[in-house]
Coordinates of C-alpha atoms in Angstrom, one line a residue:
Chain H
M8 CA 14.4 23.3 125.2
S9 CA 17.5 24.0 127.4
F10 CA 21.0 25.4 126.4
Y11 CA 22.1 22.2 126.0
D12 CA 19.8 21.5 122.9
V13 CA 21.1 24.7 121.4
L14 CA 24.4 23.6 121.8
Q15 CA 23.7 20.4 119.9
K16 CA 22.7 22.6 117.0
Y17 CA 26.2 23.7 116.9
D18 CA 28.9 21.7 115.0
K19 CA 32.1 23.1 116.7
N20 CA 34.1 22.6 113.4
V21 CA 31.7 24.8 111.5
V22 CA 31.7 27.2 113.6
M23 CA 35.5 27.5 113.8
Q24 CA 35.5 27.2 110.2
K25 CA 33.0 30.4 109.8
I26 CA 35.2 32.2 112.3
Q27 CA 38.6 31.3 110.7
S28 CA 37.3 32.4 106.9
V29 CA 36.0 35.9 108.0
K30 CA 37.4 38.6 106.0
A31 CA 38.3 42.2 106.7
E32 CA 35.4 43.8 104.8
D33 CA 33.2 41.5 107.2
V34 CA 34.8 43.2 110.0
T35 CA 34.4 46.8 109.1
R36 CA 30.9 45.9 108.0
V37 CA 29.7 44.4 111.4
L38 CA 31.9 47.4 113.2
A39 CA 29.3 49.8 111.8
K40 CA 26.2 48.1 113.1
E41 CA 24.2 49.3 116.1
S42 CA 23.3 45.7 117.5
Y43 CA 24.7 42.3 117.0
S44 CA 23.6 38.8 116.4
P45 CA 25.6 35.7 117.3
E46 CA 27.1 35.4 113.6
D47 CA 28.4 39.0 114.0
Y48 CA 30.1 37.9 117.2
M49 CA 31.8 35.3 115.3
V50 CA 33.3 37.9 113.0
L51 CA 34.4 39.8 116.1
I52 CA 36.4 37.0 117.6
S53 CA 37.9 36.2 114.3
P54 CA 41.5 36.5 113.3
A55 CA 40.5 39.0 110.7
A56 CA 39.3 41.0 113.8
S57 CA 42.3 40.8 115.7
V58 CA 43.8 43.9 113.6
Y59 CA 40.5 45.9 114.5
L60 CA 41.1 46.0 118.3
E61 CA 41.8 49.8 118.5
E62 CA 38.4 50.3 116.7
M63 CA 36.6 47.7 118.5
A64 CA 38.2 49.6 121.9
R65 CA 36.7 52.6 120.9
K66 CA 33.3 51.5 120.5
A67 CA 33.4 49.3 123.5
Q68 CA 34.4 52.2 125.5
Q69 CA 31.5 54.4 124.2
I70 CA 28.9 51.4 124.8
T71 CA 30.1 51.0 128.6
L72 CA 30.1 54.4 129.3
Q73 CA 26.6 54.9 128.0
H74 CA 25.2 52.1 129.8
F75 CA 27.3 51.7 133.0
G76 CA 28.9 55.0 133.4
R77 CA 32.0 55.9 134.9
S78 CA 31.8 53.0 137.7
V79 CA 33.3 49.9 138.3
V80 CA 31.3 47.7 141.3
L81 CA 33.8 46.0 143.6
Y82 CA 33.4 42.6 145.2
A83 CA 35.5 40.0 147.0
P84 CA 35.2 36.2 147.3
L85 CA 35.1 34.5 150.6
Y86 CA 36.0 30.7 150.5
L87 CA 33.8 28.7 153.2
A88 CA 35.4 25.1 152.7
N89 CA 37.8 23.5 150.1
Y90 CA 36.8 19.8 150.5
C91 CA 36.0 18.6 146.9
V92 CA 35.3 15.2 145.6
N93 CA 36.1 16.1 142.1
N94 CA 39.1 15.8 140.3
C95 CA 39.1 18.6 138.0
L96 CA 42.8 18.5 136.3
Y97 CA 43.4 22.2 136.5
C98 CA 41.9 22.9 140.1
G99 CA 44.0 23.8 143.3
F100 CA 40.9 22.0 145.2
N101 CA 41.6 18.5 143.3
V102 CA 40.6 15.6 145.5
H103 CA 44.1 14.2 144.8
N104 CA 45.8 17.5 145.8
K105 CA 47.6 17.3 149.2
I106 CA 46.6 20.5 150.7
E107 CA 45.1 21.2 154.1
R108 CA 41.5 20.9 153.7
R109 CA 39.3 23.3 155.9
K110 CA 35.9 24.3 156.4
L111 CA 34.8 27.5 158.2
G112 CA 32.7 27.1 161.4
L113 CA 30.2 29.6 161.9
K114 CA 32.0 31.6 164.6
E115 CA 35.3 31.6 162.2
L116 CA 32.8 33.1 159.3
V117 CA 32.0 35.8 161.7
A118 CA 35.7 36.7 161.8
E119 CA 36.4 36.4 158.5
A120 CA 32.9 38.3 157.4
K121 CA 34.2 41.2 160.0
S122 CA 37.8 41.4 158.7
L123 CA 36.4 41.7 154.8
S124 CA 33.6 44.1 155.7
S125 CA 36.1 46.3 157.4
T126 CA 37.9 46.9 154.1
G127 CA 34.8 48.6 152.7
I128 CA 33.6 45.7 150.5
R129 CA 29.6 45.2 150.6
H130 CA 29.4 42.7 147.8
I131 CA 30.5 39.0 148.5
L132 CA 31.0 35.9 146.6
L133 CA 30.7 32.7 148.9
L134 CA 32.8 29.8 147.5
T135 CA 33.2 26.1 148.4
G136 CA 34.4 22.9 146.8
E137 CA 32.2 20.2 145.7
S138 CA 31.1 18.0 148.9
K139 CA 27.6 17.3 150.0
K140 CA 29.2 15.8 153.1
H141 CA 31.3 18.8 154.2
S142 CA 29.7 21.6 152.6
P143 CA 26.1 20.5 152.3
V144 CA 23.2 23.2 151.4
E145 CA 21.9 23.6 154.8
Y146 CA 25.5 24.7 155.8
I147 CA 25.5 27.4 152.9
K148 CA 22.5 28.4 154.4
D149 CA 23.8 29.0 157.7
C150 CA 26.6 30.9 156.1
V151 CA 24.6 33.2 153.9
K152 CA 22.8 34.1 157.1
V153 CA 25.8 34.9 159.0
V154 CA 27.2 37.0 156.2
S155 CA 24.0 38.6 155.6
E156 CA 24.4 40.7 158.6
F157 CA 27.9 42.4 157.4
F158 CA 27.0 42.6 153.4
S159 CA 24.4 44.1 151.2
S160 CA 24.8 41.4 148.6
V161 CA 25.4 38.0 148.7
S162 CA 26.4 35.7 145.7
I163 CA 27.5 32.1 145.7
E164 CA 29.9 29.9 143.7
V165 CA 29.6 26.5 144.5
Y166 CA 28.5 23.1 143.0
P167 CA 25.8 23.0 140.7
L168 CA 22.5 22.7 142.8
E169 CA 18.7 21.7 142.1
E170 CA 16.3 24.5 141.5
E171 CA 15.0 23.9 144.6
E172 CA 18.0 24.1 146.6
Y173 CA 18.9 27.4 145.2
R174 CA 15.2 28.7 145.9
L175 CA 15.9 28.0 149.6
L176 CA 19.2 29.9 149.4
V177 CA 17.5 33.0 147.7
E178 CA 14.8 32.9 150.4
N179 CA 17.7 33.1 152.8
G180 CA 19.4 36.0 151.0
V181 CA 21.4 35.0 148.2
D182 CA 20.8 37.4 145.2
G183 CA 23.4 36.2 142.9
L184 CA 25.0 33.1 141.4
T185 CA 28.1 32.4 139.3
I186 CA 28.8 29.0 138.0
Y187 CA 31.3 28.5 135.4
Q188 CA 31.0 25.7 132.9
E189 CA 34.9 25.7 132.5
V190 CA 34.8 24.4 128.9
Y191 CA 32.0 23.8 126.3
D192 CA 33.8 21.7 124.3
E193 CA 32.0 18.4 125.4
K194 CA 34.9 15.9 124.7
V195 CA 37.5 18.3 126.3
Y196 CA 35.2 18.6 129.3
E197 CA 35.3 14.7 129.7
I198 CA 39.0 14.6 129.6
M199 CA 39.5 17.7 132.2
H200 CA 36.7 16.2 134.6
P201 CA 37.9 12.4 134.9
G202 CA 35.9 11.9 138.1
G203 CA 33.3 13.0 140.4
P204 CA 29.8 14.4 140.0
K205 CA 31.3 17.1 138.0
R206 CA 31.6 14.8 134.9
D207 CA 28.2 15.5 134.3
F208 CA 28.2 18.2 131.5
K209 CA 24.5 18.5 130.8
F210 CA 23.7 19.0 134.6
R211 CA 26.1 21.7 134.9
L212 CA 25.4 23.5 131.8
E213 CA 21.9 24.0 132.6
T214 CA 22.8 24.9 135.9
P215 CA 22.8 28.7 135.2
E216 CA 19.2 28.5 134.0
R217 CA 18.1 26.6 137.3
G218 CA 19.4 29.5 138.8
C219 CA 17.3 32.0 136.9
K220 CA 14.3 30.0 137.4
S221 CA 14.9 30.0 141.2
G222 CA 14.7 33.8 141.5
M223 CA 18.4 34.6 141.4
R224 CA 18.8 38.5 140.7
S225 CA 21.9 38.2 138.7
V226 CA 23.5 34.9 137.1
G227 CA 27.3 35.0 136.1
V228 CA 28.4 32.4 133.3
G229 CA 32.1 31.7 132.0
A230 CA 34.3 29.3 130.7
L231 CA 38.0 28.8 131.9
M232 CA 40.0 30.0 129.1
G233 CA 43.0 28.0 128.1
L234 CA 41.1 24.3 128.3
A235 CA 40.4 24.4 124.6
D236 CA 40.4 26.7 121.5
W237 CA 39.6 30.1 122.9
R238 CA 37.8 31.2 119.7
S239 CA 35.0 28.6 120.0
E240 CA 34.8 28.6 123.9
A241 CA 34.3 32.7 123.7
F242 CA 31.5 31.9 121.3
F243 CA 29.9 29.1 122.9
T244 CA 30.4 31.3 126.5
A245 CA 28.8 34.4 125.0
L246 CA 25.9 32.4 123.3
H247 CA 25.0 31.1 126.6
A248 CA 24.8 34.4 128.0
Y249 CA 22.9 35.8 125.0
Y250 CA 20.3 32.5 125.3
L251 CA 19.8 33.5 129.1
T252 CA 19.2 37.2 128.3
N253 CA 16.5 36.6 126.1
K254 CA 14.8 33.9 127.9
Y255 CA 15.0 35.3 131.5
P256 CA 15.2 39.1 130.7
E257 CA 14.6 40.1 134.1
V258 CA 17.8 38.4 135.5
D259 CA 20.9 40.2 135.1
I260 CA 23.1 38.0 133.2
S261 CA 26.9 38.5 133.6
L262 CA 30.0 37.1 131.9
S263 CA 33.4 36.4 133.1
I264 CA 36.6 35.2 131.0
P265 CA 38.8 33.7 133.7
R266 CA 42.3 32.8 132.5
M267 CA 44.2 29.6 133.7
R268 CA 46.5 30.5 136.3
P269 CA 49.2 28.2 137.9
H270 CA 48.2 26.6 141.3
A271 CA 49.0 23.5 143.5
G272 CA 49.4 20.2 141.2
S273 CA 51.5 20.4 137.7
F274 CA 48.8 21.0 135.1
E275 CA 49.9 22.7 131.8
V276 CA 47.6 24.9 130.1
P277 CA 46.7 23.5 127.0
S278 CA 45.7 26.7 124.8
P279 CA 47.0 29.8 126.8
V280 CA 45.4 32.7 125.8
D281 CA 47.5 35.8 125.7
D282 CA 46.7 39.4 126.3
R283 CA 45.5 40.3 122.9
A284 CA 43.3 37.2 122.5
F285 CA 42.1 38.4 125.9
V286 CA 41.0 41.7 125.2
Q287 CA 39.7 40.9 121.7
I288 CA 37.1 38.4 123.8
L289 CA 36.3 41.1 126.0
L290 CA 35.6 43.8 123.6
A291 CA 33.5 41.6 121.4
A292 CA 31.8 40.2 124.3
R293 CA 30.8 44.0 125.3
L294 CA 29.8 44.9 121.4
F295 CA 27.5 41.5 121.1
L296 CA 26.1 42.1 124.8
R297 CA 25.6 45.8 125.2
H298 CA 23.8 45.1 128.6
V299 CA 25.7 42.3 129.9
G300 CA 28.0 42.9 133.0
I301 CA 31.5 41.6 132.6
T302 CA 33.6 40.7 135.4
I303 CA 37.6 40.5 136.1
S304 CA 38.8 38.7 138.9
T305 CA 42.6 39.0 140.5
R306 CA 43.3 36.2 138.5
E307 CA 44.6 39.3 135.8
K308 CA 47.8 41.4 136.6
S309 CA 47.3 44.9 138.1
Y310 CA 48.6 46.8 135.0
F311 CA 46.5 44.4 132.7
R312 CA 43.3 45.0 135.0
D313 CA 43.6 48.7 135.1
N314 CA 44.1 49.3 131.5
L315 CA 40.8 47.2 131.0
I316 CA 38.7 49.4 133.2
G317 CA 36.4 51.6 130.6
L318 CA 36.5 48.9 127.8
G319 CA 34.0 46.8 129.0
V320 CA 34.5 45.8 132.6
T321 CA 31.7 46.4 135.0
K322 CA 32.7 44.3 138.1
M323 CA 36.2 43.5 139.6
S324 CA 37.3 41.8 142.7
A325 CA 39.6 43.5 145.2
G326 CA 41.4 42.5 148.0
S327 CA 41.0 38.7 147.4
A328 CA 41.9 36.0 149.3
T329 CA 41.4 32.4 147.5
E330 CA 41.8 30.5 150.3
V331 CA 39.8 29.2 153.4
G332 CA 40.1 31.7 156.3
G333 CA 42.4 33.9 154.2
Y334 CA 41.0 37.2 155.4
V335 CA 42.0 36.6 158.8
E336 CA 45.3 34.6 158.0
K337 CA 47.3 34.2 154.9
R338 CA 48.4 30.5 154.5
G339 CA 49.1 30.3 150.6
D340 CA 47.4 27.2 149.3
G341 CA 44.3 29.0 147.5
Q342 CA 42.2 27.9 144.8
F343 CA 44.5 29.8 142.2
E344 CA 47.2 32.4 142.6
I345 CA 46.2 35.9 143.0
S346 CA 48.1 38.2 140.1
D347 CA 46.8 41.3 141.6
D348 CA 47.5 41.6 145.5
R349 CA 46.5 45.1 145.9
S350 CA 44.3 46.0 149.0
V351 CA 40.7 47.3 148.7
E352 CA 41.9 50.6 149.3
E353 CA 44.6 50.5 146.6
I354 CA 41.8 49.4 144.2
R355 CA 39.9 52.2 145.2
Q356 CA 42.7 54.9 144.6
M357 CA 43.5 53.3 141.3
L358 CA 39.8 53.6 140.1
Y359 CA 39.4 57.2 141.2
S360 CA 42.7 58.2 139.6
K361 CA 41.3 56.8 136.0
G362 CA 38.3 58.7 136.3
F363 CA 36.1 55.8 137.6
Q364 CA 33.9 55.6 140.7
P365 CA 34.3 52.5 142.6
V366 CA 30.9 51.3 143.8
F367 CA 31.0 49.3 146.9
K368 CA 27.2 48.7 147.0
D369 CA 24.9 48.2 144.2
W370 CA 21.9 46.1 145.8
Q371 CA 20.1 46.3 148.8
Y372 CA 18.7 42.8 150.3
I373 CA 14.9 43.7 150.6
Chain I
M16 CA 4.3 81.7 145.4
S17 CA 5.8 82.8 142.2
K18 CA 3.9 83.3 139.0
D19 CA 5.3 80.1 137.2
A20 CA 5.6 78.1 139.9
L21 CA 5.7 74.1 139.9
V22 CA 4.6 72.4 143.2
I23 CA 5.2 68.8 143.8
G24 CA 4.2 67.2 147.2
G25 CA 3.6 70.7 148.7
I26 CA 7.1 71.9 147.6
E27 CA 7.5 75.0 145.2
L28 CA 10.4 73.8 143.5
R29 CA 13.0 76.5 142.1
S30 CA 14.2 74.5 139.1
R31 CA 12.4 72.2 136.5
L32 CA 15.6 70.5 135.8
F33 CA 15.8 67.4 137.8
I34 CA 19.0 65.2 138.0
G35 CA 20.3 61.8 138.7
S36 CA 23.4 60.8 140.6
G37 CA 24.7 57.8 138.7
K38 CA 27.4 57.0 136.4
Y39 CA 29.6 60.0 137.6
S40 CA 33.5 59.5 138.0
S41 CA 33.0 60.4 141.7
N42 CA 30.0 61.3 144.1
S43 CA 32.2 64.4 144.7
L44 CA 31.2 65.8 141.7
I45 CA 27.6 65.9 142.7
P46 CA 27.7 69.1 144.6
Q47 CA 29.4 71.1 141.6
I48 CA 26.4 69.5 139.1
V49 CA 23.7 70.5 141.5
D50 CA 25.3 74.1 141.8
R51 CA 25.8 74.6 137.9
S52 CA 22.6 72.8 137.1
G53 CA 20.6 75.0 139.5
A54 CA 18.7 71.6 139.9
Q55 CA 16.8 71.3 143.4
V56 CA 15.6 67.7 142.9
V57 CA 18.1 65.0 142.8
T58 CA 17.2 61.0 142.4
V59 CA 19.4 58.2 144.1
A60 CA 19.0 54.8 143.6
V61 CA 18.4 53.2 146.9
R62 CA 20.4 50.2 146.1
R63 CA 23.5 52.5 146.0
V64 CA 22.8 54.2 149.1
D65 CA 25.4 52.9 151.9
L66 CA 24.7 54.6 154.9
A67 CA 27.6 52.6 156.9
S68 CA 30.2 54.3 154.6
E69 CA 31.2 58.1 155.2
E70 CA 33.0 58.7 151.9
E71 CA 31.2 56.4 149.8
N72 CA 27.7 57.2 151.0
M73 CA 26.6 59.5 148.2
L74 CA 23.8 61.1 150.3
N75 CA 26.5 63.0 152.2
H76 CA 27.4 64.4 148.7
I77 CA 24.1 66.0 148.0
P78 CA 23.7 69.5 149.6
K79 CA 21.0 69.6 152.2
D80 CA 18.8 72.2 150.3
C81 CA 18.2 69.6 147.5
V82 CA 14.8 67.2 147.5
L83 CA 15.8 64.0 147.5
M84 CA 14.2 61.6 144.9
P85 CA 14.9 58.1 145.9
N86 CA 14.3 55.3 143.1
T87 CA 13.4 51.7 143.1
S88 CA 16.1 51.1 140.6
G89 CA 16.4 47.2 140.5
A90 CA 13.0 46.4 141.5
R91 CA 11.5 43.6 138.9
N92 CA 8.3 43.9 140.2
A93 CA 5.5 45.9 142.3
E94 CA 6.2 44.2 145.2
E95 CA 10.0 44.9 144.9
A96 CA 9.3 48.4 144.3
V97 CA 7.0 48.9 147.4
R98 CA 9.8 47.3 149.7
I99 CA 12.6 49.4 148.4
A100 CA 10.3 52.7 148.6
R101 CA 9.9 51.7 152.2
L102 CA 13.5 51.0 152.8
A103 CA 14.2 54.5 151.4
R104 CA 11.9 56.0 154.0
A105 CA 13.1 53.9 156.8
M106 CA 16.8 55.2 155.6
G107 CA 15.6 58.8 156.2
C108 CA 15.3 59.7 152.7
G109 CA 11.9 61.2 153.1
D110 CA 8.7 60.7 151.3
W111 CA 9.5 61.5 147.4
I112 CA 9.4 58.0 145.5
K113 CA 10.5 57.8 142.0
I114 CA 8.9 54.2 140.7
E115 CA 11.2 52.4 138.5
V116 CA 10.2 48.8 137.9
I117 CA 12.2 47.0 135.2
S118 CA 11.9 43.5 134.3
D119 CA 13.4 43.6 130.9
T120 CA 17.5 44.1 131.3
K121 CA 17.9 44.0 127.5
Y122 CA 16.1 47.5 126.9
L123 CA 15.5 48.5 130.3
L124 CA 12.1 49.6 129.5
P125 CA 9.7 50.3 132.7
D126 CA 6.8 47.8 133.2
N127 CA 3.8 49.9 133.3
L128 CA 1.4 47.6 134.8
E129 CA 3.5 46.8 137.6
T130 CA 4.4 50.6 138.2
L131 CA 0.8 51.3 138.7
K132 CA 0.4 48.8 141.3
A133 CA 3.2 49.9 143.1
T134 CA 1.8 53.5 142.9
E135 CA -1.5 52.8 144.1
I136 CA 0.1 50.8 147.3
L137 CA 2.4 53.6 148.2
A138 CA 0.1 56.6 147.6
K139 CA -1.9 55.3 150.3
E140 CA 0.9 55.0 152.5
G141 CA 1.7 58.7 152.0
F142 CA 4.5 58.8 149.5
V143 CA 4.9 61.6 147.0
V144 CA 4.9 59.1 144.1
L145 CA 6.4 59.8 140.7
P146 CA 6.1 56.8 138.4
Y147 CA 8.6 56.2 135.5
M148 CA 6.8 54.9 132.8
C149 CA 6.4 54.2 128.9
P150 CA 4.2 57.2 127.7
E151 CA 0.5 55.7 127.5
L152 CA -2.2 57.8 128.0
M153 CA -4.8 55.4 129.7
T154 CA -1.8 53.8 132.2
A155 CA -1.1 57.6 133.1
K156 CA -4.5 58.6 133.9
R157 CA -5.0 55.6 136.0
M158 CA -1.8 56.5 137.8
R159 CA -3.1 60.1 138.6
D160 CA -6.3 58.4 139.8
A161 CA -4.1 56.2 142.1
G162 CA -2.6 59.0 143.6
A163 CA 0.8 59.9 141.5
A164 CA 1.8 63.4 142.4
A165 CA 3.4 63.6 138.7
V166 CA 3.9 61.2 135.8
M167 CA 7.4 60.7 134.3
P168 CA 7.4 59.4 130.8
L169 CA 10.4 58.1 129.1
G170 CA 11.7 60.4 125.9
A171 CA 13.5 57.3 124.6
P172 CA 15.0 54.2 126.3
I173 CA 17.2 55.0 129.6
G174 CA 20.9 55.9 128.7
T175 CA 20.6 56.3 124.8
N176 CA 20.6 59.8 124.6
K177 CA 18.7 59.5 121.6
G178 CA 16.3 62.6 122.6
L179 CA 12.6 62.9 122.5
R180 CA 11.8 60.0 120.4
T181 CA 8.2 59.8 122.0
K182 CA 7.1 63.3 121.4
E183 CA 3.7 62.4 119.9
L184 CA 2.7 60.4 123.0
V185 CA 4.1 62.8 125.5
K186 CA 2.4 65.5 123.8
I187 CA -1.1 63.9 124.3
M188 CA -0.4 63.2 127.8
I189 CA 0.5 67.0 128.4
E190 CA -2.8 67.7 127.0
E191 CA -4.8 65.2 128.6
I192 CA -3.7 64.8 132.1
D193 CA -3.8 67.5 134.9
L194 CA -0.6 66.5 136.3
P195 CA 2.9 67.5 136.1
I196 CA 4.3 65.5 133.4
I197 CA 8.4 64.9 133.6
V198 CA 10.2 63.6 130.6
D199 CA 12.4 61.0 132.4
A200 CA 15.3 59.1 130.5
G201 CA 16.5 59.5 126.8
I202 CA 17.1 63.2 126.9
G203 CA 20.7 63.4 125.0
K204 CA 21.3 67.2 124.2
P205 CA 19.9 70.6 125.8
S206 CA 18.5 71.2 122.8
E207 CA 16.3 68.2 123.4
A208 CA 15.3 69.3 126.9
A209 CA 14.3 72.6 125.5
E210 CA 12.2 71.0 123.3
A211 CA 10.4 68.8 125.9
M212 CA 9.9 72.1 127.7
E213 CA 8.4 74.0 124.8
L214 CA 6.0 71.2 124.1
G215 CA 4.6 72.3 128.0
A216 CA 6.5 69.6 130.0
A217 CA 6.8 70.4 133.7
A218 CA 10.3 69.6 133.9
V219 CA 12.9 67.3 132.5
L220 CA 15.2 64.6 134.4
V221 CA 18.7 64.1 133.1
N222 CA 21.4 61.9 134.1
T223 CA 23.2 60.3 131.3
A224 CA 23.7 63.3 129.0
I225 CA 25.4 65.2 132.0
A226 CA 27.3 62.3 133.6
S227 CA 28.9 61.2 130.0
A228 CA 29.5 64.6 128.8
G229 CA 33.5 65.5 128.1
D230 CA 32.8 68.4 130.8
A231 CA 30.1 66.9 133.2
V232 CA 29.8 70.1 135.1
G233 CA 29.9 72.6 131.6
M234 CA 27.1 70.0 130.4
A235 CA 24.7 70.9 133.7
E236 CA 24.5 74.4 133.2
A237 CA 24.1 74.0 129.2
F238 CA 20.9 72.0 130.4
S239 CA 19.8 74.4 133.3
L240 CA 19.7 77.0 130.4
A241 CA 18.0 75.0 127.8
V242 CA 15.2 73.9 130.2
K243 CA 14.8 77.8 131.3
A244 CA 14.5 78.7 127.6
G245 CA 12.1 76.0 126.9
R246 CA 9.8 76.9 129.5
M247 CA 10.0 80.7 128.5
A248 CA 9.1 79.9 125.2
Y249 CA 6.2 77.6 126.2
L250 CA 4.7 80.6 128.5
A251 CA 5.5 83.0 125.6
G252 CA 3.4 80.9 123.2
T253 CA 5.6 79.8 120.1
G254 CA 4.1 81.0 117.0
A255 CA 2.4 78.7 114.4
V256 CA 4.0 76.3 112.0
K257 CA 3.0 76.9 108.4
N258 CA 3.8 74.9 105.5
F259 CA 4.8 78.0 103.2
A260 CA 7.0 80.5 103.9
E261 CA 5.6 84.0 105.1
A262 CA 7.3 87.3 104.4
S263 CA 7.4 89.9 107.5
S264 CA 6.4 92.5 104.6
P265 CA 3.3 90.8 102.9
L266 CA 3.3 90.8 99.1
T267 CA -0.4 92.0 98.9
G268 CA 0.1 94.7 101.5
F269 CA 0.0 97.2 98.6
L270 CA -3.9 96.6 98.2
D271 CA -4.9 98.1 101.6
K272 CA -2.2 100.9 100.8
A273 CA -3.6 101.7 97.5
V274 CA -7.3 102.1 99.1
S275 CA -6.1 104.8 101.6
K276 CA -4.4 106.4 98.9
K277 CA -7.4 106.9 97.1

């Protein structure tokens, strides 16, 4: 049984109804508990719970401190290529978008890696668009070998692969996989992904599990907040993480709540997520999934990111460039617009000033 | 050698409080924590050691007269623990190794079987092996037979600050195993550290309770005093626990006096 079968057991309308009908007394009862079920998580993301953010924040802070200490792991993305055959309506790399398509040669990659590692970054996330022609698994493997010389942890966020392909990458130095479902509502998914291999909802949904089976140390899931109603999306994202932690206890599962940002093209965000909603999702996730890592990218504004530290966030990107070759030369046609353009050093100082330790290295390739 | 010495791996230790190095707001706090806690043994996660960074390398913050106890945090099986241990040695972290094998990210409980396997391999390679384990007598005996220098049972799940919840099992290990028993993980308050020491634990390892305290440096000193008090109480021999109160001036004392007055 995969998570696809689990998902079939839930009727989205029933889930929404349950969430909408939560009462204040349900929230106070759940807040007093020490461990939570998926049903409790529904209570925490309900409209009724939205007035309990302060109480939730206090509890989330205490849990975060206990499990992760006063520290935040820093990482940076590195875009290898932006060739893409998909036409996801919301994405800057959409096949129909007229942007300059590029792919890093291995020599250019060395320059990028050198430039990025000189900032102190030790954990890296390699990204590509979906193109088996321009960025096949062999190419990704070669890139992994190159960057392993400069970084102590290498994760990938590329198009969904088969278990065997992931295993090949693990053997060559990859230890983490990030793969967002984008949207858990299958009908919305179909609308958002009108063409390309990404149309296969089930194959994508089962990707994190293939990563777990392949020997990845850490696997991150997430939904692109804003594509469908956030309460149900937040529920299914957390349910996915919950399913994976129970089935693959040896893998570090993490969760991300990326919000839609403006990009090349003219996509209107269908269900925008405001700051209060974002914080509610974050806090509810921390209470429900105590040991799960939570990542916040530079899609969020600096003021907002700074204030989330200590409330559940365990990992942040810093000094990010979301364009191919962006660490050597900035051009401005990235996958999404960065809202926090502070340097690694500025993020480092900000964490110290808030009483938190920036952790640059939290894994060592062995 | 002083009268009540704890010797591990040929080193006579001056403190029975071992400390961790993670979870602090800054590595620069470590020297103050070492100073106020009086601790000599400091455990360090090899995965976090960054030799390439002058400022962020936590090894640079640990005073030179400390005994480094690198740990294999992040290892999911014996093989990974062995590889991390060898890496620690190659990094110049010495021969001590705390084996930590966790394949359960939810409760973070150690895997005793894999830990035992790693103990067997690393002891043969000349490491001073300190396995972190779920308190279980038979496995602890096998770890001793495999060459462990000490055994480190948990008091409660790591990071929980719940105290010495495994007391009965740890007590049996102290009585039955002729190796230092070091209570690692779960100790949340100085009183609980004292409790472990009164029981006869050779030492305690504390990290979260100090790192997550309002004043980490103050808490480090409180733990230092508690460990000393607990050890003194153990050596002094605590009085028997009884079910009924027993007055210091016995009620039947007059019988003896009556005899002598006759």
